[in-house]
Amino acid sequence: MITSYLDWAILAVLVFAYGLVAGRLKQTPLSGAVVFLLTGLILGPAGLGWLGINVTSENLRTIAELTLALILFTDAATANLPVLRDSRRLPIRLLALGLPLTILLGMGVAQLLLPALSPVEAAILSVVLAPTDAALGQPVVTNPAVPVAVREDLSAESGLNDGICVPLLLSLLAMAQKGSGAGDGVLLLGWLFLEQVGLGLVLGCGLAFLAARCRDLCLRRRWITSDWQPVLAIALPVCCFALAQQLGGSGFIACFCGGLTFGGLTPQERKQEELVAAEATADVLSLLTWVAFGSAVVALSFPQLSATTLLYGDS
């Protein structure tokens, strides 16, 4: 993805500079994602041309997936489970009512503004845009000014909506490709939902439970050194994600459920110590992803913009 040592140097300087002022920026409306997206656009080929990042769809997807996997895991692991249990009705309503209504509304608006799209194509566009992004939502769910119950509910919703939308997206893509009917689409959706969500849930919870028990056993025997203990929370979500994806489940569901399990089995006083490396790694990967996206992708989308697409995006 990176073509020269100069690119590495620039990215390292950007990360270091952001680290110096991250606390100050958190007090402003600017998020790290916006800052690095604009920085990538300015320094990339469409701007000053200092960055020569060559982003292919495959390596950008890999980095973005690993970033989201770490963010989902750490957000879930740091969740306040008693608060989440007390207010569980809100995330249930967000997922069971808010998400389907958002998809239907997006589909209807797409049919009005973009009449060239078929109903299935409009549905695909709506499903892609409906889920909230955990990375973009971090400034909200980590802001102490937001009530803790709201933060926990939004974190839970953003962690699960991707896993719900992926089976729907896959079934819609299959319908668009094969021209299958609605009945076949419903059957395919049911199977994909059980496979993606069910397998992700079982693998995430199972792997995290096993990992937490092994960690506790090795801690009691003093086999784990203090410098390696935080690494466990990096390796575990990568394993949950990769194994779930390989077996046909949702890696994102696996990471979120694994994070809830791992966090629930970790004493509150040890969470910060154990998750600090994973959170820092996720932050760095997230910022680098936004730089790459701004440098190599955003400029390419400018010719595709129109009043209609901007109106649909704002809606």
mmCIF file of N, CA, C and O in Angstrom, residues 28-111:
data_model
loop_
_atom_site.group_PDB
_atom_site.id
_atom_site.type_symbol
_atom_site.label_atom_id
_atom_site.label_comp_id
_atom_site.label_asym_id
_atom_site.label_seq_id
_atom_site.Cartn_x
_atom_site.Cartn_y
_atom_site.Cartn_z
ATOM 1 N N THR A 28 -12.983 19.613 20.884
ATOM 2 C CA THR A 28 -13.509 20.358 19.739
ATOM 3 C C THR A 28 -14.425 19.452 18.920
ATOM 4 O O THR A 28 -14.442 18.233 19.108
ATOM 5 N N PRO A 29 -15.199 20.019 17.980
ATOM 6 C CA PRO A 29 -16.070 19.180 17.134
ATOM 7 C C PRO A 29 -15.283 18.300 16.159
ATOM 8 O O PRO A 29 -15.867 17.409 15.535
ATOM 9 N N LEU A 30 -13.992 18.538 15.991
ATOM 10 C CA LEU A 30 -13.199 17.776 15.031
ATOM 11 C C LEU A 30 -12.813 16.420 15.618
ATOM 12 O O LEU A 30 -12.231 16.351 16.703
ATOM 13 N N SER A 31 -13.120 15.347 14.901
ATOM 14 C CA SER A 31 -12.700 14.016 15.316
ATOM 15 C C SER A 31 -11.411 13.642 14.602
ATOM 16 O O SER A 31 -11.035 14.263 13.598
ATOM 17 N N GLY A 32 -10.722 12.634 15.121
ATOM 18 C CA GLY A 32 -9.498 12.179 14.474
ATOM 19 C C GLY A 32 -9.737 11.721 13.051
ATOM 20 O O GLY A 32 -8.901 11.934 12.169
ATOM 21 N N ALA A 33 -10.909 11.106 12.809
ATOM 22 C CA ALA A 33 -11.224 10.623 11.464
ATOM 23 C C ALA A 33 -11.286 11.776 10.470
ATOM 24 O O ALA A 33 -10.738 11.697 9.365
ATOM 25 N N VAL A 34 -11.941 12.867 10.858
ATOM 26 C CA VAL A 34 -12.066 14.021 9.964
ATOM 27 C C VAL A 34 -10.703 14.656 9.711
ATOM 28 O O VAL A 34 -10.349 14.993 8.574
ATOM 29 N N VAL A 35 -9.912 14.820 10.771
ATOM 30 C CA VAL A 35 -8.584 15.439 10.639
ATOM 31 C C VAL A 35 -7.703 14.638 9.691
ATOM 32 O O VAL A 35 -7.070 15.194 8.783
ATOM 33 N N PHE A 36 -7.669 13.331 9.852
ATOM 34 C CA PHE A 36 -6.779 12.513 9.026
ATOM 35 C C PHE A 36 -7.325 12.337 7.611
ATOM 36 O O PHE A 36 -6.559 12.195 6.663
ATOM 37 N N LEU A 37 -8.635 12.330 7.457
ATOM 38 C CA LEU A 37 -9.221 12.268 6.120
ATOM 39 C C LEU A 37 -8.829 13.508 5.311
ATOM 40 O O LEU A 37 -8.378 13.404 4.162
ATOM 41 N N LEU A 38 -8.979 14.681 5.915
ATOM 42 C CA LEU A 38 -8.608 15.919 5.243
ATOM 43 C C LEU A 38 -7.099 16.003 5.014
ATOM 44 O O LEU A 38 -6.649 16.491 3.972
ATOM 45 N N THR A 39 -6.327 15.501 5.978
ATOM 46 C CA THR A 39 -4.874 15.507 5.826
ATOM 47 C C THR A 39 -4.450 14.629 4.656
ATOM 48 O O THR A 39 -3.579 15.009 3.857
ATOM 49 N N GLY A 40 -5.056 13.456 4.549
ATOM 50 C CA GLY A 40 -4.746 12.581 3.425
ATOM 51 C C GLY A 40 -5.103 13.202 2.095
ATOM 52 O O GLY A 40 -4.365 13.071 1.106
ATOM 53 N N LEU A 41 -6.244 13.900 2.067
ATOM 54 C CA LEU A 41 -6.669 14.574 0.838
ATOM 55 C C LEU A 41 -5.692 15.689 0.455
ATOM 56 O O LEU A 41 -5.315 15.840 -0.722
ATOM 57 N N ILE A 42 -5.238 16.469 1.450
ATOM 58 C CA ILE A 42 -4.325 17.585 1.184
ATOM 59 C C ILE A 42 -2.948 17.099 0.754
ATOM 60 O O ILE A 42 -2.339 17.643 -0.180
ATOM 61 N N LEU A 43 -2.438 16.046 1.418
ATOM 62 C CA LEU A 43 -1.081 15.574 1.129
ATOM 63 C C LEU A 43 -1.024 14.575 -0.024
ATOM 64 O O LEU A 43 0.055 14.255 -0.506
ATOM 65 N N GLY A 44 -2.190 14.077 -0.457
ATOM 66 C CA GLY A 44 -2.223 13.055 -1.501
ATOM 67 C C GLY A 44 -2.055 13.618 -2.894
ATOM 68 O O GLY A 44 -1.815 14.818 -3.087
ATOM 69 N N PRO A 45 -2.213 12.762 -3.911
ATOM 70 C CA PRO A 45 -2.031 13.178 -5.313
ATOM 71 C C PRO A 45 -2.943 14.313 -5.740
ATOM 72 O O PRO A 45 -2.574 15.120 -6.599
ATOM 73 N N ALA A 46 -4.132 14.416 -5.147
ATOM 74 C CA ALA A 46 -5.054 15.484 -5.519
ATOM 75 C C ALA A 46 -4.679 16.815 -4.882
ATOM 76 O O ALA A 46 -5.202 17.860 -5.278
ATOM 77 N N GLY A 47 -3.765 16.789 -3.887
ATOM 78 C CA GLY A 47 -3.338 18.009 -3.215
ATOM 79 C C GLY A 47 -1.886 18.323 -3.494
ATOM 80 O O GLY A 47 -1.489 18.578 -4.635
ATOM 81 N N LEU A 48 -1.061 18.261 -2.446
ATOM 82 C CA LEU A 48 0.353 18.611 -2.576
ATOM 83 C C LEU A 48 1.183 17.511 -3.239
ATOM 84 O O LEU A 48 2.289 17.764 -3.699
ATOM 85 N N GLY A 49 0.659 16.287 -3.254
ATOM 86 C CA GLY A 49 1.380 15.195 -3.890
ATOM 87 C C GLY A 49 2.536 14.639 -3.070
ATOM 88 O O GLY A 49 3.410 13.958 -3.605
ATOM 89 N N TRP A 50 2.545 14.923 -1.776
ATOM 90 C CA TRP A 50 3.631 14.419 -0.935
ATOM 91 C C TRP A 50 3.466 12.932 -0.631
ATOM 92 O O TRP A 50 4.451 12.232 -0.456
ATOM 93 N N LEU A 51 2.219 12.484 -0.523
ATOM 94 C CA LEU A 51 1.949 11.080 -0.226
ATOM 95 C C LEU A 51 1.696 10.323 -1.518
ATOM 96 O O LEU A 51 0.896 10.762 -2.350
ATOM 97 N N GLY A 52 2.380 9.194 -1.669
ATOM 98 C CA GLY A 52 2.174 8.372 -2.861
ATOM 99 C C GLY A 52 1.561 7.043 -2.515
ATOM 100 O O GLY A 52 1.977 6.007 -3.037
ATOM 101 N N ILE A 53 0.568 7.043 -1.603
ATOM 102 C CA ILE A 53 -0.054 5.797 -1.153
ATOM 103 C C ILE A 53 -0.871 5.191 -2.284
ATOM 104 O O ILE A 53 -1.732 5.844 -2.868
ATOM 105 N N ASN A 54 -0.578 3.948 -2.583
ATOM 106 C CA ASN A 54 -1.301 3.221 -3.619
ATOM 107 C C ASN A 54 -2.241 2.247 -2.943
ATOM 108 O O ASN A 54 -1.839 1.166 -2.507
ATOM 109 N N VAL A 55 -3.481 2.624 -2.815
ATOM 110 C CA VAL A 55 -4.450 1.816 -2.087
ATOM 111 C C VAL A 55 -5.229 0.947 -3.061
ATOM 112 O O VAL A 55 -5.963 1.462 -3.899
ATOM 113 N N THR A 56 -5.048 -0.362 -2.957
ATOM 114 C CA THR A 56 -5.883 -1.279 -3.721
ATOM 115 C C THR A 56 -7.083 -1.641 -2.858
ATOM 116 O O THR A 56 -7.062 -1.499 -1.645
ATOM 117 N N SER A 57 -8.147 -2.113 -3.507
ATOM 118 C CA SER A 57 -9.357 -2.434 -2.756
ATOM 119 C C SER A 57 -9.101 -3.518 -1.709
ATOM 120 O O SER A 57 -9.691 -3.506 -0.639
ATOM 121 N N GLU A 58 -8.197 -4.446 -1.995
ATOM 122 C CA GLU A 58 -7.979 -5.565 -1.094
ATOM 123 C C GLU A 58 -7.234 -5.149 0.175
ATOM 124 O O GLU A 58 -7.653 -5.485 1.288
ATOM 125 N N ASN A 59 -6.111 -4.414 0.026
ATOM 126 C CA ASN A 59 -5.367 -4.080 1.238
ATOM 127 C C ASN A 59 -6.082 -3.016 2.068
ATOM 128 O O ASN A 59 -5.981 -3.012 3.293
ATOM 129 N N LEU A 60 -6.820 -2.116 1.432
ATOM 130 C CA LEU A 60 -7.607 -1.154 2.196
ATOM 131 C C LEU A 60 -8.697 -1.877 2.973
ATOM 132 O O LEU A 60 -8.961 -1.559 4.139
ATOM 133 N N ARG A 61 -9.307 -2.862 2.338
ATOM 134 C CA ARG A 61 -10.350 -3.635 3.021
ATOM 135 C C ARG A 61 -9.775 -4.388 4.217
ATOM 136 O O ARG A 61 -10.378 -4.401 5.296
ATOM 137 N N THR A 62 -8.590 -4.983 4.058
ATOM 138 C CA THR A 62 -7.974 -5.728 5.153
ATOM 139 C C THR A 62 -7.683 -4.819 6.339
ATOM 140 O O THR A 62 -8.000 -5.152 7.494
ATOM 141 N N ILE A 63 -7.084 -3.665 6.081
ATOM 142 C CA ILE A 63 -6.758 -2.735 7.156
ATOM 143 C C ILE A 63 -8.032 -2.235 7.830
ATOM 144 O O ILE A 63 -8.124 -2.171 9.064
ATOM 145 N N ALA A 64 -9.034 -1.886 7.028
ATOM 146 C CA ALA A 64 -10.284 -1.376 7.582
ATOM 147 C C ALA A 64 -10.983 -2.443 8.433
ATOM 148 O O ALA A 64 -11.540 -2.138 9.500
ATOM 149 N N GLU A 65 -10.966 -3.685 7.976
ATOM 150 C CA GLU A 65 -11.612 -4.763 8.732
ATOM 151 C C GLU A 65 -10.917 -5.012 10.062
ATOM 152 O O GLU A 65 -11.575 -5.168 11.097
ATOM 153 N N LEU A 66 -9.590 -5.058 10.052
ATOM 154 C CA LEU A 66 -8.855 -5.275 11.297
ATOM 155 C C LEU A 66 -9.048 -4.104 12.258
ATOM 156 O O LEU A 66 -9.152 -4.296 13.473
ATOM 157 N N THR A 67 -9.098 -2.908 11.710
ATOM 158 C CA THR A 67 -9.339 -1.727 12.545
ATOM 159 C C THR A 67 -10.688 -1.826 13.232
ATOM 160 O O THR A 67 -10.806 -1.633 14.448
ATOM 161 N N LEU A 68 -11.729 -2.124 12.442
ATOM 162 C CA LEU A 68 -13.073 -2.225 13.004
ATOM 163 C C LEU A 68 -13.165 -3.379 13.997
ATOM 164 O O LEU A 68 -13.846 -3.268 15.026
ATOM 165 N N ALA A 69 -12.471 -4.487 13.726
ATOM 166 C CA ALA A 69 -12.481 -5.620 14.644
ATOM 167 C C ALA A 69 -11.926 -5.216 16.009
ATOM 168 O O ALA A 69 -12.512 -5.542 17.054
ATOM 169 N N LEU A 70 -10.819 -4.497 16.030
ATOM 170 C CA LEU A 70 -10.225 -4.057 17.295
ATOM 171 C C LEU A 70 -11.124 -3.051 18.011
ATOM 172 O O LEU A 70 -11.280 -3.102 19.233
ATOM 173 N N ILE A 71 -11.711 -2.129 17.248
ATOM 174 C CA ILE A 71 -12.572 -1.117 17.864
ATOM 175 C C ILE A 71 -13.804 -1.770 18.491
ATOM 176 O O ILE A 71 -14.182 -1.449 19.628
ATOM 177 N N LEU A 72 -14.428 -2.693 17.761
ATOM 178 C CA LEU A 72 -15.610 -3.374 18.295
ATOM 179 C C LEU A 72 -15.265 -4.163 19.554
ATOM 180 O O LEU A 72 -16.017 -4.163 20.535
ATOM 181 N N PHE A 73 -14.123 -4.839 19.526
ATOM 182 C CA PHE A 73 -13.717 -5.647 20.679
ATOM 183 C C PHE A 73 -13.458 -4.766 21.899
ATOM 184 O O PHE A 73 -13.958 -5.043 22.994
ATOM 185 N N THR A 74 -12.674 -3.702 21.735
ATOM 186 C CA THR A 74 -12.335 -2.857 22.878
ATOM 187 C C THR A 74 -13.545 -2.094 23.394
ATOM 188 O O THR A 74 -13.708 -1.929 24.609
ATOM 189 N N ASP A 75 -14.417 -1.635 22.489
ATOM 190 C CA ASP A 75 -15.632 -0.948 22.936
ATOM 191 C C ASP A 75 -16.507 -1.882 23.763
ATOM 192 O O ASP A 75 -17.057 -1.486 24.800
ATOM 193 N N ALA A 76 -16.645 -3.122 23.292
ATOM 194 C CA ALA A 76 -17.470 -4.089 24.024
ATOM 195 C C ALA A 76 -16.813 -4.490 25.341
ATOM 196 O O ALA A 76 -17.491 -4.646 26.358
ATOM 197 N N ALA A 77 -15.487 -4.655 25.331
ATOM 198 C CA ALA A 77 -14.784 -5.090 26.537
ATOM 199 C C ALA A 77 -14.837 -4.032 27.640
ATOM 200 O O ALA A 77 -14.812 -4.374 28.833
ATOM 201 N N THR A 78 -14.901 -2.762 27.245
ATOM 202 C CA THR A 78 -14.958 -1.687 28.243
ATOM 203 C C THR A 78 -16.387 -1.301 28.595
ATOM 204 O O THR A 78 -16.601 -0.372 29.375
ATOM 205 N N ALA A 79 -17.359 -1.991 28.032
ATOM 206 C CA ALA A 79 -18.765 -1.665 28.286
ATOM 207 C C ALA A 79 -19.100 -1.862 29.756
ATOM 208 O O ALA A 79 -18.594 -2.769 30.426
ATOM 209 N N ASN A 80 -19.962 -1.004 30.236
ATOM 210 C CA ASN A 80 -20.466 -1.121 31.601
ATOM 211 C C ASN A 80 -21.683 -2.039 31.564
ATOM 212 O O ASN A 80 -22.802 -1.607 31.280
ATOM 213 N N LEU A 81 -21.465 -3.319 31.823
ATOM 214 C CA LEU A 81 -22.525 -4.308 31.643
ATOM 215 C C LEU A 81 -23.753 -4.071 32.523
ATOM 216 O O LEU A 81 -24.887 -4.237 32.048
ATOM 217 N N PRO A 82 -23.598 -3.684 33.793
ATOM 218 C CA PRO A 82 -24.815 -3.407 34.584
ATOM 219 C C PRO A 82 -25.663 -2.297 33.980
ATOM 220 O O PRO A 82 -26.894 -2.392 33.933
ATOM 221 N N VAL A 83 -25.014 -1.224 33.486
ATOM 222 C CA VAL A 83 -25.764 -0.127 32.852
ATOM 223 C C VAL A 83 -26.428 -0.614 31.573
ATOM 224 O O VAL A 83 -27.580 -0.293 31.285
ATOM 225 N N LEU A 84 -25.702 -1.419 30.784
ATOM 226 C CA LEU A 84 -26.243 -1.930 29.530
ATOM 227 C C LEU A 84 -27.441 -2.845 29.786
ATOM 228 O O LEU A 84 -28.435 -2.805 29.055
ATOM 229 N N ARG A 85 -27.369 -3.666 30.835
ATOM 230 C CA ARG A 85 -28.496 -4.544 31.166
ATOM 231 C C ARG A 85 -29.724 -3.731 31.579
ATOM 232 O O ARG A 85 -30.849 -4.048 31.210
ATOM 233 N N ASP A 86 -29.506 -2.677 32.329
ATOM 234 C CA ASP A 86 -30.634 -1.864 32.805
ATOM 235 C C ASP A 86 -31.318 -1.118 31.669
ATOM 236 O O ASP A 86 -32.520 -0.830 31.748
ATOM 237 N N SER A 87 -30.559 -0.762 30.625
ATOM 238 C CA SER A 87 -31.136 0.042 29.535
ATOM 239 C C SER A 87 -31.173 -0.735 28.222
ATOM 240 O O SER A 87 -31.136 -0.139 27.153
ATOM 241 N N ARG A 88 -31.264 -2.062 28.302
ATOM 242 C CA ARG A 88 -31.154 -2.895 27.100
ATOM 243 C C ARG A 88 -32.307 -2.673 26.122
ATOM 244 O O ARG A 88 -32.210 -3.031 24.951
ATOM 245 N N ARG A 89 -33.402 -2.086 26.603
ATOM 246 C CA ARG A 89 -34.539 -1.876 25.695
ATOM 247 C C ARG A 89 -34.202 -0.905 24.568
ATOM 248 O O ARG A 89 -34.705 -1.047 23.453
ATOM 249 N N LEU A 90 -33.331 0.079 24.850
ATOM 250 C CA LEU A 90 -33.002 1.052 23.808
ATOM 251 C C LEU A 90 -32.220 0.433 22.664
ATOM 252 O O LEU A 90 -32.599 0.609 21.495
ATOM 253 N N PRO A 91 -31.105 -0.306 22.907
ATOM 254 C CA PRO A 91 -30.429 -0.924 21.761
ATOM 255 C C PRO A 91 -31.303 -1.933 21.027
ATOM 256 O O PRO A 91 -31.170 -2.100 19.810
ATOM 257 N N ILE A 92 -32.208 -2.606 21.739
ATOM 258 C CA ILE A 92 -33.123 -3.540 21.071
ATOM 259 C C ILE A 92 -34.041 -2.784 20.133
ATOM 260 O O ILE A 92 -34.282 -3.205 18.989
ATOM 261 N N ARG A 93 -34.559 -1.640 20.599
ATOM 262 C CA ARG A 93 -35.420 -0.830 19.731
ATOM 263 C C ARG A 93 -34.631 -0.265 18.547
ATOM 264 O O ARG A 93 -35.142 -0.189 17.427
ATOM 265 N N LEU A 94 -33.389 0.145 18.801
ATOM 266 C CA LEU A 94 -32.562 0.684 17.719
ATOM 267 C C LEU A 94 -32.325 -0.362 16.632
ATOM 268 O O LEU A 94 -32.338 -0.055 15.439
ATOM 269 N N LEU A 95 -32.102 -1.620 17.044
ATOM 270 C CA LEU A 95 -31.795 -2.675 16.085
ATOM 271 C C LEU A 95 -33.058 -3.277 15.469
ATOM 272 O O LEU A 95 -33.075 -3.586 14.278
ATOM 273 N N ALA A 96 -34.097 -3.461 16.276
ATOM 274 C CA ALA A 96 -35.300 -4.145 15.786
ATOM 275 C C ALA A 96 -36.258 -3.209 15.070
ATOM 276 O O ALA A 96 -37.008 -3.643 14.184
ATOM 277 N N LEU A 97 -36.239 -1.917 15.415
ATOM 278 C CA LEU A 97 -37.147 -0.957 14.783
ATOM 279 C C LEU A 97 -36.403 0.115 14.001
ATOM 280 O O LEU A 97 -36.692 0.364 12.829
ATOM 281 N N GLY A 98 -35.430 0.744 14.652
ATOM 282 C CA GLY A 98 -34.738 1.859 14.010
ATOM 283 C C GLY A 98 -33.972 1.457 12.762
ATOM 284 O O GLY A 98 -34.068 2.130 11.718
ATOM 285 N N LEU A 99 -33.236 0.347 12.831
ATOM 286 C CA LEU A 99 -32.439 -0.078 11.682
ATOM 287 C C LEU A 99 -33.310 -0.482 10.488
ATOM 288 O O LEU A 99 -33.075 -0.013 9.368
ATOM 289 N N PRO A 100 -34.334 -1.345 10.663
ATOM 290 C CA PRO A 100 -35.192 -1.673 9.512
ATOM 291 C C PRO A 100 -35.899 -0.457 8.923
ATOM 292 O O PRO A 100 -36.008 -0.335 7.697
ATOM 293 N N LEU A 101 -36.371 0.453 9.791
ATOM 294 C CA LEU A 101 -37.041 1.650 9.284
ATOM 295 C C LEU A 101 -36.071 2.544 8.516
ATOM 296 O O LEU A 101 -36.442 3.157 7.502
ATOM 297 N N THR A 102 -34.835 2.627 8.991
ATOM 298 C CA THR A 102 -33.821 3.408 8.278
ATOM 299 C C THR A 102 -33.556 2.828 6.898
ATOM 300 O O THR A 102 -33.432 3.562 5.901
ATOM 301 N N ILE A 103 -33.479 1.501 6.820
ATOM 302 C CA ILE A 103 -33.244 0.841 5.531
ATOM 303 C C ILE A 103 -34.412 1.079 4.579
ATOM 304 O O ILE A 103 -34.225 1.404 3.400
ATOM 305 N N LEU A 104 -35.636 0.924 5.083
ATOM 306 C CA LEU A 104 -36.811 1.145 4.235
ATOM 307 C C LEU A 104 -36.900 2.598 3.765
ATOM 308 O O LEU A 104 -37.222 2.862 2.606
ATOM 309 N N LEU A 105 -36.620 3.531 4.673
ATOM 310 C CA LEU A 105 -36.646 4.945 4.296
ATOM 311 C C LEU A 105 -35.572 5.256 3.261
ATOM 312 O O LEU A 105 -35.825 5.962 2.272
ATOM 313 N N GLY A 106 -34.367 4.708 3.474
ATOM 314 C CA GLY A 106 -33.287 4.924 2.509
ATOM 315 C C GLY A 106 -33.618 4.340 1.152
ATOM 316 O O GLY A 106 -33.288 4.928 0.112
ATOM 317 N N MET A 107 -34.268 3.199 1.145
ATOM 318 C CA MET A 107 -34.668 2.579 -0.117
ATOM 319 C C MET A 107 -35.698 3.431 -0.841
ATOM 320 O O MET A 107 -35.622 3.648 -2.057
ATOM 321 N N GLY A 108 -36.674 3.957 -0.075
ATOM 322 C CA GLY A 108 -37.699 4.785 -0.689
ATOM 323 C C GLY A 108 -37.146 6.084 -1.250
ATOM 324 O O GLY A 108 -37.494 6.496 -2.368
ATOM 325 N N VAL A 109 -36.247 6.732 -0.512
ATOM 326 C CA VAL A 109 -35.646 7.983 -0.976
ATOM 327 C C VAL A 109 -34.784 7.721 -2.209
ATOM 328 O O VAL A 109 -34.761 8.518 -3.157
ATOM 329 N N ALA A 110 -34.067 6.588 -2.223
ATOM 330 C CA ALA A 110 -33.239 6.238 -3.388
ATOM 331 C C ALA A 110 -34.096 6.048 -4.629
ATOM 332 O O ALA A 110 -33.716 6.464 -5.733
ATOM 333 N N GLN A 111 -35.258 5.444 -4.484
ATOM 334 C CA GLN A 111 -36.153 5.257 -5.630
ATOM 335 C C GLN A 111 -36.678 6.589 -6.155
ATOM 336 O O GLN A 111 -36.875 6.764 -7.362
#
